[in-house]
Each structure stands twice: as structure tokens, then as C-alpha cells.
Coordinates of N, CA and C in Angstrom, one line a residue:
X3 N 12.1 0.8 -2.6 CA 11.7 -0.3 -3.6 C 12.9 -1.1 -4.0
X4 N 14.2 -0.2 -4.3 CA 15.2 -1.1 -4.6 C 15.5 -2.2 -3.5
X5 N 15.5 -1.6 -2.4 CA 16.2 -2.4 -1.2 C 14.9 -3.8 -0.7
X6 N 13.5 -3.6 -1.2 CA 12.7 -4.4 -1.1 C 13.1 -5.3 -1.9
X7 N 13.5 -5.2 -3.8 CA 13.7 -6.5 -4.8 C 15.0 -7.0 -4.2
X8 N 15.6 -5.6 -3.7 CA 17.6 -6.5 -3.1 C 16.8 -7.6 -2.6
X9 N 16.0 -7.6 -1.2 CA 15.9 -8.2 -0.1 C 15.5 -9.9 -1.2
X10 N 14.4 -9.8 -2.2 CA 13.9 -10.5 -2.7 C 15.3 -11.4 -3.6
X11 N 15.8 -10.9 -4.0 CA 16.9 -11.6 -4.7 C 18.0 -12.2 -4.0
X12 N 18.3 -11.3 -2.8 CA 19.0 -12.1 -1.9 C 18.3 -13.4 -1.0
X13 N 16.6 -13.7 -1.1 CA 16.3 -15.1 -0.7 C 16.1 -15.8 -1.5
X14 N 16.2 -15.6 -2.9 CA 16.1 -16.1 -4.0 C 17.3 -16.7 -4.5
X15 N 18.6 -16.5 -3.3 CA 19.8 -17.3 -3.9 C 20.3 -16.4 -4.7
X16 N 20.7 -15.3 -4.8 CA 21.0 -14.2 -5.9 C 20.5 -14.5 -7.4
X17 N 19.3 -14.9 -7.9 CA 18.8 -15.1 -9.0 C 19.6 -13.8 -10.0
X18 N 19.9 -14.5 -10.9 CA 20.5 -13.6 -12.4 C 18.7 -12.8 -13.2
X19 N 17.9 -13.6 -13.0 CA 16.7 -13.8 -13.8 C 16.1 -12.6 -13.2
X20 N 16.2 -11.8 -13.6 CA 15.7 -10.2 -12.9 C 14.5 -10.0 -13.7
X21 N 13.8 -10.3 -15.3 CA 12.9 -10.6 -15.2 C 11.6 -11.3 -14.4
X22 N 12.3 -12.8 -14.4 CA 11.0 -13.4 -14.1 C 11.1 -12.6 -12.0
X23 N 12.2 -12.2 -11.5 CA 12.0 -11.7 -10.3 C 10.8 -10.8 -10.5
X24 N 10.9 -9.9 -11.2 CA 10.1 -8.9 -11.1 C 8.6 -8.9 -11.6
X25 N 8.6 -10.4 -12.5 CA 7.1 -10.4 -12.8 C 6.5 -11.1 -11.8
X26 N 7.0 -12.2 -11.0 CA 6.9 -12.5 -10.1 C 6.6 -11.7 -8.5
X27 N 6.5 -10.5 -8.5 CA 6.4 -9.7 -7.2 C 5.7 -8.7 -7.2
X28 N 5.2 -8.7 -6.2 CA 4.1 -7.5 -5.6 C 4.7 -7.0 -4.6
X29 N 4.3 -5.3 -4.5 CA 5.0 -4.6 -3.8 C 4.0 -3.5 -3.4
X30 N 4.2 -3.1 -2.0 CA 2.8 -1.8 -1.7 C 3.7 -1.3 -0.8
X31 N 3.8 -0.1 -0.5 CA 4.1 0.6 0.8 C 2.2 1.2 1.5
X32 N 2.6 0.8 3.1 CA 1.7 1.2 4.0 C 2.1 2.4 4.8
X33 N 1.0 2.7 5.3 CA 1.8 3.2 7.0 C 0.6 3.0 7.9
X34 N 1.7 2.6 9.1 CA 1.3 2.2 10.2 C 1.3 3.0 11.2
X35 N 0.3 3.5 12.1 CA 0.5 4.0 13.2 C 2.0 3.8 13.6
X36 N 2.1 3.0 14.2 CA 3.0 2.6 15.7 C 4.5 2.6 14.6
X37 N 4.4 2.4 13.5 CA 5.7 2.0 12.6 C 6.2 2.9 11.4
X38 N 5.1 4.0 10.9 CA 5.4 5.1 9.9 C 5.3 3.8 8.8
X39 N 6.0 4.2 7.7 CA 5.8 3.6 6.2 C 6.5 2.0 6.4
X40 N 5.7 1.3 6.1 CA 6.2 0.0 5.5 C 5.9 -0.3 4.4
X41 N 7.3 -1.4 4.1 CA 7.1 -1.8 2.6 C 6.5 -3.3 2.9
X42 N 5.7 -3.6 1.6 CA 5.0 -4.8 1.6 C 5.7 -5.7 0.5
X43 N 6.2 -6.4 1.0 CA 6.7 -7.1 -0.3 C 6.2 -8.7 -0.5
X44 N 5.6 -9.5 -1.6 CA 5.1 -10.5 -1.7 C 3.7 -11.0 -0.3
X45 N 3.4 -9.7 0.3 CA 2.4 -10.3 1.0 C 3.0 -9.9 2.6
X46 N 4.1 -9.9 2.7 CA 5.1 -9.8 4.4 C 5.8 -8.6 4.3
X47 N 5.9 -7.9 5.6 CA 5.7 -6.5 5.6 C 7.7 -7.0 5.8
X48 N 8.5 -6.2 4.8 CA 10.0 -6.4 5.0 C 10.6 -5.4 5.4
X49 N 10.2 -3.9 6.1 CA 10.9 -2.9 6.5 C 11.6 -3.5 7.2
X50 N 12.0 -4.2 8.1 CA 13.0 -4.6 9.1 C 14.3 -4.7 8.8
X51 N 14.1 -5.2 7.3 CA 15.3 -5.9 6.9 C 15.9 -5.1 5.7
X52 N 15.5 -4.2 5.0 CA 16.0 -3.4 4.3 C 17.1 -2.7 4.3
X53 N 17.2 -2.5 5.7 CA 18.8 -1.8 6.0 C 19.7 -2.6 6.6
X54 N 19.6 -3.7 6.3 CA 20.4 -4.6 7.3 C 22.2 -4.5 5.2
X55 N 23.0 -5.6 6.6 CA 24.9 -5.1 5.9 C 24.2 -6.0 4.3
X56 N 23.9 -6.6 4.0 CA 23.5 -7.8 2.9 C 22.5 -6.9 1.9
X57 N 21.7 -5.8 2.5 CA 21.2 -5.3 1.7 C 22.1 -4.8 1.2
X58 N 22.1 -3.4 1.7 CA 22.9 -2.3 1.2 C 24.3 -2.6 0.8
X59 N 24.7 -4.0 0.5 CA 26.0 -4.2 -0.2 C 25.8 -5.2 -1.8
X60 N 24.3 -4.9 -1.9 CA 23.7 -5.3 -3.3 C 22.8 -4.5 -4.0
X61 N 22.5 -3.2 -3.5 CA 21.7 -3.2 -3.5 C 21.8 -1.9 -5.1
X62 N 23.1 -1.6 -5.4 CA 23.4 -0.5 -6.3 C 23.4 -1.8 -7.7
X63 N 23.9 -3.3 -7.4 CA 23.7 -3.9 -8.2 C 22.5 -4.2 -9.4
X64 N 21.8 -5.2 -8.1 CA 20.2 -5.1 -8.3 C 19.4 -3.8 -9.1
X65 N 19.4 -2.6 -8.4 CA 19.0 -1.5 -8.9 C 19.4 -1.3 -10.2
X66 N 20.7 -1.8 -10.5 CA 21.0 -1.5 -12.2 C 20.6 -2.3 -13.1
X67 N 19.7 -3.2 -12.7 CA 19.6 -4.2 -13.4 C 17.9 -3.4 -14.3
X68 N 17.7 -3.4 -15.7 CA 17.0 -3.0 -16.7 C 15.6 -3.1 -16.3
X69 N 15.3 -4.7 -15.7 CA 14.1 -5.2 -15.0 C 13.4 -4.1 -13.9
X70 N 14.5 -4.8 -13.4 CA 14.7 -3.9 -11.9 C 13.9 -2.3 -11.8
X71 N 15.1 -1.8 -12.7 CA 14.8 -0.1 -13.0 C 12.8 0.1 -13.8
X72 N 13.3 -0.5 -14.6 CA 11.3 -0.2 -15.3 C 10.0 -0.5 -14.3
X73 N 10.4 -1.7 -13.3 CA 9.8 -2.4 -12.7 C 9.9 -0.9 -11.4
X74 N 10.6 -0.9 -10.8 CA 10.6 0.4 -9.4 C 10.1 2.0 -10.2
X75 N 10.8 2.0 -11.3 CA 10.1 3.6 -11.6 C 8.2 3.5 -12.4
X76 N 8.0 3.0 -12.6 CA 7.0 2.5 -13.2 C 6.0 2.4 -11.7
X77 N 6.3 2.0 -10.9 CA 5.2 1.6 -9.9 C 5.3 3.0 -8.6
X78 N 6.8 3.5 -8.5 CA 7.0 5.0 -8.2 C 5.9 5.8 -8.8
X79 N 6.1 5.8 -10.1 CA 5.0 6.9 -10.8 C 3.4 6.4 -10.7
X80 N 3.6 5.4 -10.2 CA 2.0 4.8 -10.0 C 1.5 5.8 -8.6
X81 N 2.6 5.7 -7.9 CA 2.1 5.9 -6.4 C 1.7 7.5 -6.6
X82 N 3.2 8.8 -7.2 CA 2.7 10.0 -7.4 C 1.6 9.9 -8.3
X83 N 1.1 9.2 -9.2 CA -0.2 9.8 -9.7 C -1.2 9.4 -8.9
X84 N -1.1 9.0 -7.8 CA -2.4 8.9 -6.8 C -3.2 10.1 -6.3
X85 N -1.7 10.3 -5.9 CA -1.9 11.5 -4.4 C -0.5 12.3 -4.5
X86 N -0.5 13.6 -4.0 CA 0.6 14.6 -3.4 C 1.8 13.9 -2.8
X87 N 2.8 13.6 -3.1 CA 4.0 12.8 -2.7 C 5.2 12.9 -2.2
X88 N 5.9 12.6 -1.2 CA 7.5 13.5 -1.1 C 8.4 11.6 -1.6
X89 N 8.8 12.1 -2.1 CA 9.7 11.0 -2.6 C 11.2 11.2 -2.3
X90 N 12.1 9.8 -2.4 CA 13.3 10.1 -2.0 C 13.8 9.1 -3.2
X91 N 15.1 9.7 -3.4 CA 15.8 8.2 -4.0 C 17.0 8.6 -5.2
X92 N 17.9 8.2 -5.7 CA 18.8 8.9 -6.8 C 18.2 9.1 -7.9
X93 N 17.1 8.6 -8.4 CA 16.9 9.3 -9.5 C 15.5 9.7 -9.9
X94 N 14.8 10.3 -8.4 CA 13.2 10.4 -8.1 C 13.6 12.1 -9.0
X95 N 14.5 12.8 -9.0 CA 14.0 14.4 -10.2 C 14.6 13.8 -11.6
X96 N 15.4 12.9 -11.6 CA 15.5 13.0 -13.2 C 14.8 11.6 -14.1
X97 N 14.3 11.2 -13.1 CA 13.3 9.9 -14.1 C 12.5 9.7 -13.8
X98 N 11.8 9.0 -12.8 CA 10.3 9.5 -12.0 C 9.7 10.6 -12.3
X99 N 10.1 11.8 -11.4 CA 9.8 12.7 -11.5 C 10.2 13.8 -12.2
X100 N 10.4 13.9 -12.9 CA 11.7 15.2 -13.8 C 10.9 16.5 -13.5
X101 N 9.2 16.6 -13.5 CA 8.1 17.3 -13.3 C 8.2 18.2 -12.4
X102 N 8.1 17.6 -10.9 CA 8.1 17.5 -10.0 C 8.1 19.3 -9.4
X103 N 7.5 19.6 -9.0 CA 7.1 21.1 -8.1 C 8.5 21.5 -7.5
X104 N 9.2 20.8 -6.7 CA 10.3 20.8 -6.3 C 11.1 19.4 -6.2
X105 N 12.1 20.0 -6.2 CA 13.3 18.8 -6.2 C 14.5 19.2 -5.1
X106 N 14.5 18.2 -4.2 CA 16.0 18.8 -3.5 C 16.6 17.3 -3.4
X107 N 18.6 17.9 -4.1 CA 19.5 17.3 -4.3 C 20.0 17.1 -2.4
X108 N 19.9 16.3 -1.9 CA 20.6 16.2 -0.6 C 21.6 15.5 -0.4
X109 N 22.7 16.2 0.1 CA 24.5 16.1 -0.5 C 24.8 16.0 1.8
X110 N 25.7 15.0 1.5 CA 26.5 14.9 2.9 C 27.9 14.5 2.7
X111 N 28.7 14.6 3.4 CA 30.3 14.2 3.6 C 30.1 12.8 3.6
X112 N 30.8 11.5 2.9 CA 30.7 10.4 3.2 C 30.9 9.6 5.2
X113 N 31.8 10.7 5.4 CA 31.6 10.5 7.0 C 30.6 10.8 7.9
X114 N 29.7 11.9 7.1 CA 28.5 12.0 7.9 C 27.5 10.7 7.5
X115 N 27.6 10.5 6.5 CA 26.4 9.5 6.2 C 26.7 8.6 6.6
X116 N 27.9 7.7 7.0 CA 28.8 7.0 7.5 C 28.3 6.6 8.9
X117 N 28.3 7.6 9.6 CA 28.4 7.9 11.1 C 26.8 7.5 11.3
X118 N 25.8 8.7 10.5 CA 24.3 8.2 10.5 C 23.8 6.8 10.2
X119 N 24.5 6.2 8.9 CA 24.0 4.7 9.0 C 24.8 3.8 10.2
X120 N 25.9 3.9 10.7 CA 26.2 3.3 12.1 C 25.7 3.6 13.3
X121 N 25.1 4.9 13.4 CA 24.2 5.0 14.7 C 22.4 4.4 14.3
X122 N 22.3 4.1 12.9 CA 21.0 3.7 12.3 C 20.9 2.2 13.3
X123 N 22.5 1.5 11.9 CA 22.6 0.3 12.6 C 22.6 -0.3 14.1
X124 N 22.9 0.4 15.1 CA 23.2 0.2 16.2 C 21.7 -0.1 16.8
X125 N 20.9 1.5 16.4 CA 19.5 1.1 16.8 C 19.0 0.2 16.7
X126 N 19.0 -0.7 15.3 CA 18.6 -1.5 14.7 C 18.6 -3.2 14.9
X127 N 20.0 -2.8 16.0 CA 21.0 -3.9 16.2 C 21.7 -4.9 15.3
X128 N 22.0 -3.9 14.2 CA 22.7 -4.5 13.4 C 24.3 -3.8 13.7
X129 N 25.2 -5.2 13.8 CA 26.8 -5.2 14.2 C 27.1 -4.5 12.7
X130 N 28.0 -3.2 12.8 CA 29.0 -2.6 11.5 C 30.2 -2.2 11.8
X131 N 30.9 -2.3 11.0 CA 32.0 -1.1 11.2 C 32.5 0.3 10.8
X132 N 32.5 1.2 11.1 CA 32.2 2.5 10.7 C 33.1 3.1 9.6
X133 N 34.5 2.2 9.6 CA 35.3 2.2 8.0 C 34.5 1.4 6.8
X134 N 34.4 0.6 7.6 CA 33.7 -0.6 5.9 C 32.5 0.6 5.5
X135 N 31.9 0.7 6.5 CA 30.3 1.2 5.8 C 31.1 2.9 5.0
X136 N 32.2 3.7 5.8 CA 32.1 4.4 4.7 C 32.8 4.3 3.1
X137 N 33.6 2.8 3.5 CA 34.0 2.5 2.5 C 33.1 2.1 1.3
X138 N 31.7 1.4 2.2 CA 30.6 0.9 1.3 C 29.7 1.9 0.3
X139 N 30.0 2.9 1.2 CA 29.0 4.5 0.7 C 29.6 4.9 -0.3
X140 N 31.2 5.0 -0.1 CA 32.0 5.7 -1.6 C 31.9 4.5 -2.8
X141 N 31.2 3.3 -2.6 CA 32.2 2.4 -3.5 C 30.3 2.3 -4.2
X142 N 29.8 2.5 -3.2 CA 27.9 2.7 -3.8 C 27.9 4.1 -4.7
X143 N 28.5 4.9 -4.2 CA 28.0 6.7 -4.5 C 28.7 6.2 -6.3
X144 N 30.5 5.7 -6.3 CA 31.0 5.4 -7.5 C 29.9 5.1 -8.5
X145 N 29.9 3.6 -8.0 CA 28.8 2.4 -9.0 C 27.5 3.2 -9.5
X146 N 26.8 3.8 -8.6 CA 25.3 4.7 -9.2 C 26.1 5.3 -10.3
X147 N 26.8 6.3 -9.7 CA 26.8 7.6 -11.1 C 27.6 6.9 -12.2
X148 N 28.1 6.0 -12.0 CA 28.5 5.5 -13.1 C 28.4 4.0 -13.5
X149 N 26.3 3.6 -14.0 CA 25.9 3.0 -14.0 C 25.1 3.2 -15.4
X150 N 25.4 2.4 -16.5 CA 24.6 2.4 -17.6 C 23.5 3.1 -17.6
X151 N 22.1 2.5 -16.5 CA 21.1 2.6 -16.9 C 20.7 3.8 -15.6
X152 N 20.3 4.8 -16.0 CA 19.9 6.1 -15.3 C 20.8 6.2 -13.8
X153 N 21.7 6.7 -14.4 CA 22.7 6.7 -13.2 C 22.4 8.4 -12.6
X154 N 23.4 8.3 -10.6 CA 22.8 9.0 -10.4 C 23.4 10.8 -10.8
X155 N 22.5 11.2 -11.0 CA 23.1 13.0 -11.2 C 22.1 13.5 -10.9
X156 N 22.4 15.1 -10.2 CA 21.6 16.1 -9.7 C 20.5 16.4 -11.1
X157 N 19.9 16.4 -11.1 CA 18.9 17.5 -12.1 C 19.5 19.0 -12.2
X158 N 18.7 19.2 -13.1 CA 19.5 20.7 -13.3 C 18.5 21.6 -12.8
X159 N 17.1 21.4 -12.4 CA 16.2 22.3 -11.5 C 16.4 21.9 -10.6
X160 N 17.3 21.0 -9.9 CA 17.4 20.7 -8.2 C 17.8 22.0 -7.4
X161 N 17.3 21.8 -6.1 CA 18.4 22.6 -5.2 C 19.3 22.0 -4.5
X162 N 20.4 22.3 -4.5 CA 21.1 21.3 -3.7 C 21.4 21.9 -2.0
X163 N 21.0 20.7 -0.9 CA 20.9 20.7 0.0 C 22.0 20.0 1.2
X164 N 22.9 20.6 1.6 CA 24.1 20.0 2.6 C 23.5 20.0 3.1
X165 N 23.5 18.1 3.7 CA 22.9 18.8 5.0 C 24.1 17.7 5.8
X166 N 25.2 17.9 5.7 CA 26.1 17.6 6.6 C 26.3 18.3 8.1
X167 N 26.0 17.7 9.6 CA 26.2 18.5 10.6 C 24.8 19.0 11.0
X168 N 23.6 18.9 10.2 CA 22.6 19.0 10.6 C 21.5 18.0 11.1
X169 N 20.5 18.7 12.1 CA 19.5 17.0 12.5 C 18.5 16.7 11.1
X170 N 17.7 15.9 11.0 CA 16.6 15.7 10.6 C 15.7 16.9 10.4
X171 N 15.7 17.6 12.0 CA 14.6 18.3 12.0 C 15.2 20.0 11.5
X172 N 16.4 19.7 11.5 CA 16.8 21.0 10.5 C 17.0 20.8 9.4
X173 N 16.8 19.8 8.4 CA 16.9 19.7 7.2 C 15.3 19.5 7.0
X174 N 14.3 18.8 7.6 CA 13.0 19.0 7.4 C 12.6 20.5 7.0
X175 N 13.2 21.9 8.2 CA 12.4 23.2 8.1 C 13.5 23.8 7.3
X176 N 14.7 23.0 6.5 CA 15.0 23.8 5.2 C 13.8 23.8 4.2
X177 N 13.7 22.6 4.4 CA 13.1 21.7 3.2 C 11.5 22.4 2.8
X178 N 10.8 22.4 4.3 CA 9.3 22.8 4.4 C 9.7 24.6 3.8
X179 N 10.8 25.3 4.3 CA 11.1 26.4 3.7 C 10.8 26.8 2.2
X180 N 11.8 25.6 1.9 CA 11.5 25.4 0.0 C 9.9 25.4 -0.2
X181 N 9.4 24.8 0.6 CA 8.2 24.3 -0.2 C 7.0 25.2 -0.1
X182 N 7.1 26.3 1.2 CA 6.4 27.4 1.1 C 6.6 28.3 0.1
X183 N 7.6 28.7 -0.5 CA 8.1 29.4 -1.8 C 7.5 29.0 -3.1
X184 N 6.7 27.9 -3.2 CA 6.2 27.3 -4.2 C 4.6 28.0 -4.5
X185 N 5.2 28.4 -5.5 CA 3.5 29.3 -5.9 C 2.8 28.5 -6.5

């Protein structure tokens, strides 16, 4: 959701007006067969562009912004009170969710996450460089936790999960592990 308003503010000429951005916008995630979860933003489906270098080098900004934050957790908790949810995001156990059945903190070396968003990008065909981006990850990881407005920190019911050196699909059957333990 954050990376959807970045996307919006960055065509908007970096608007300061983070209000009227936010009253201004509609936002849905779908999923698609052929595509898994997309986001809907103003009507045009923008998953393509959410992880591109312009996002993710605004996007700790934007997110701090007061609008911003009420406007994404507010519509977050719209979605879990629908239906059963896995949610992701810095502060989906301690503001969203604080509730939540389970919570996992998922912790990586800035080189692994590094290396993962440069093989992302490549997929993607987005050009990076694999110092900038991990420069970009420590100078992001800084800015959150030390962000006025709900910055990021573990919960204190989290588990915390390395998953440095692991695939996807072995951090999934940690994860589904946790979730069978749940009485």
C-alpha cells in the first residue's frame, strides 16, 4: 500500500499535500490467476511498478507521512476484518495488527536482501547496482526505526525469523510450522 501512494506521489510531481493525496485515492488489491495479488490503484492495476529504483528510494518517506500512515493502516484493517489474512509489512504486529494469532519478525543480513532485490530487479528488468541497493536497504532500515510516526520495531509477541541463506520455500514451511502450533 505504501509503495502504491509512493507510486501516486511520484506522478503527482512529489506533491507535499499528503492529505488531499490520500483523500483523493482509491486503492483495492486483487488476485489474478496468471499474476497472484495486484494492487489497484485509482482504477489501473500498478503492481508492475512498485518495485521499480524511484519507488523504493521514497518510499520510507511517503510512508511517514501522518496521511499516509492513517490512510494505509485503516484500509489494512479493513481488509483483515473481511477474511483470514497473512499480512506483511513493518508495522503489520504492532499497529494493524497487534492481535494477530501469530506474528513473525523476518530478519535478513542487509546483503541478503540486497542480493534478493537485485536478482528481483533483473527479473523485472530493472537496471541496479548491488552496492547502492544495499546502501538503499541500510539507509531505509535507519529512517523506519527511527521515524516519528509508528516506526519500525519487533513486537514483543513476535517470533523472530532469519531467514538469511534460505529459499522462499523454506521460510514458507518455517512459517506454516508456526502456524500449525496455533491452537
Amino acid at each position: 500500500m505504501y509503495r502504491a501512494l509512493t507510486y501516486k506521489y511520484l506522478k503527482l510531481n512529489k506533491t507535499e499535500d499528503f492529505a488531499k493525496l490520500v483523500d483523493q485515492t482509491t486503492l483495492d488489491l486483487t488476485y489474478k490467476a496468471d499474476k497472484g495479488q495486484c494492487v489497484i490503484l485509482d482504477n489501473e492495476d500498478v503492481t508492475d511498478f512498485l518495485r521499480n529504483n524511484d519507488v523504493t528510494q521514497h518510499v520510507s518517506y511517503v510512508a511517514s507521512k501522518e496521511p499516509v500512515r492513517s490512510f494505509a493502516v485503516k484500509k489494512q484493517k479493513e481488509l483483515a476484518a473481511e477474511k483470514g489474512i497473512v499480512m506483511d509489512g513493518r508495522d503489520i504486529g504492532t499497529v494493524v495488527l497487534p492481535d494477530a494469532d501469530l506474528k513473525v519478525y523476518m530478519i535478513a543480513s542487509v546483503e541478503e536482501r540486497a542480493e534478493r532485490r537485485y536478482k528481483d530487479n533483473q527479473l523485472r528488468g530493472i537496471e541496479s547496482n548491488f552496492e547502492d541497493l544495499k546502501r538503499d536497504i541500510e539507509a531505509r532500515d535507519q529512517y523506519d526505526m527511527n521515524r516519528e510516526i509508528s516506526p519500525l520495531r519487533k513486537a514483543d509477541d513476535a517470533v523472530t525469523l532469519d531467514t538469511t541463506g534460505k529459499s522462499i520455500e523454506e521460510v514458507t514451511d518455517e512459517i506454516l510450522a508456526m502456524v500449525s502450533q496455533i491452537k
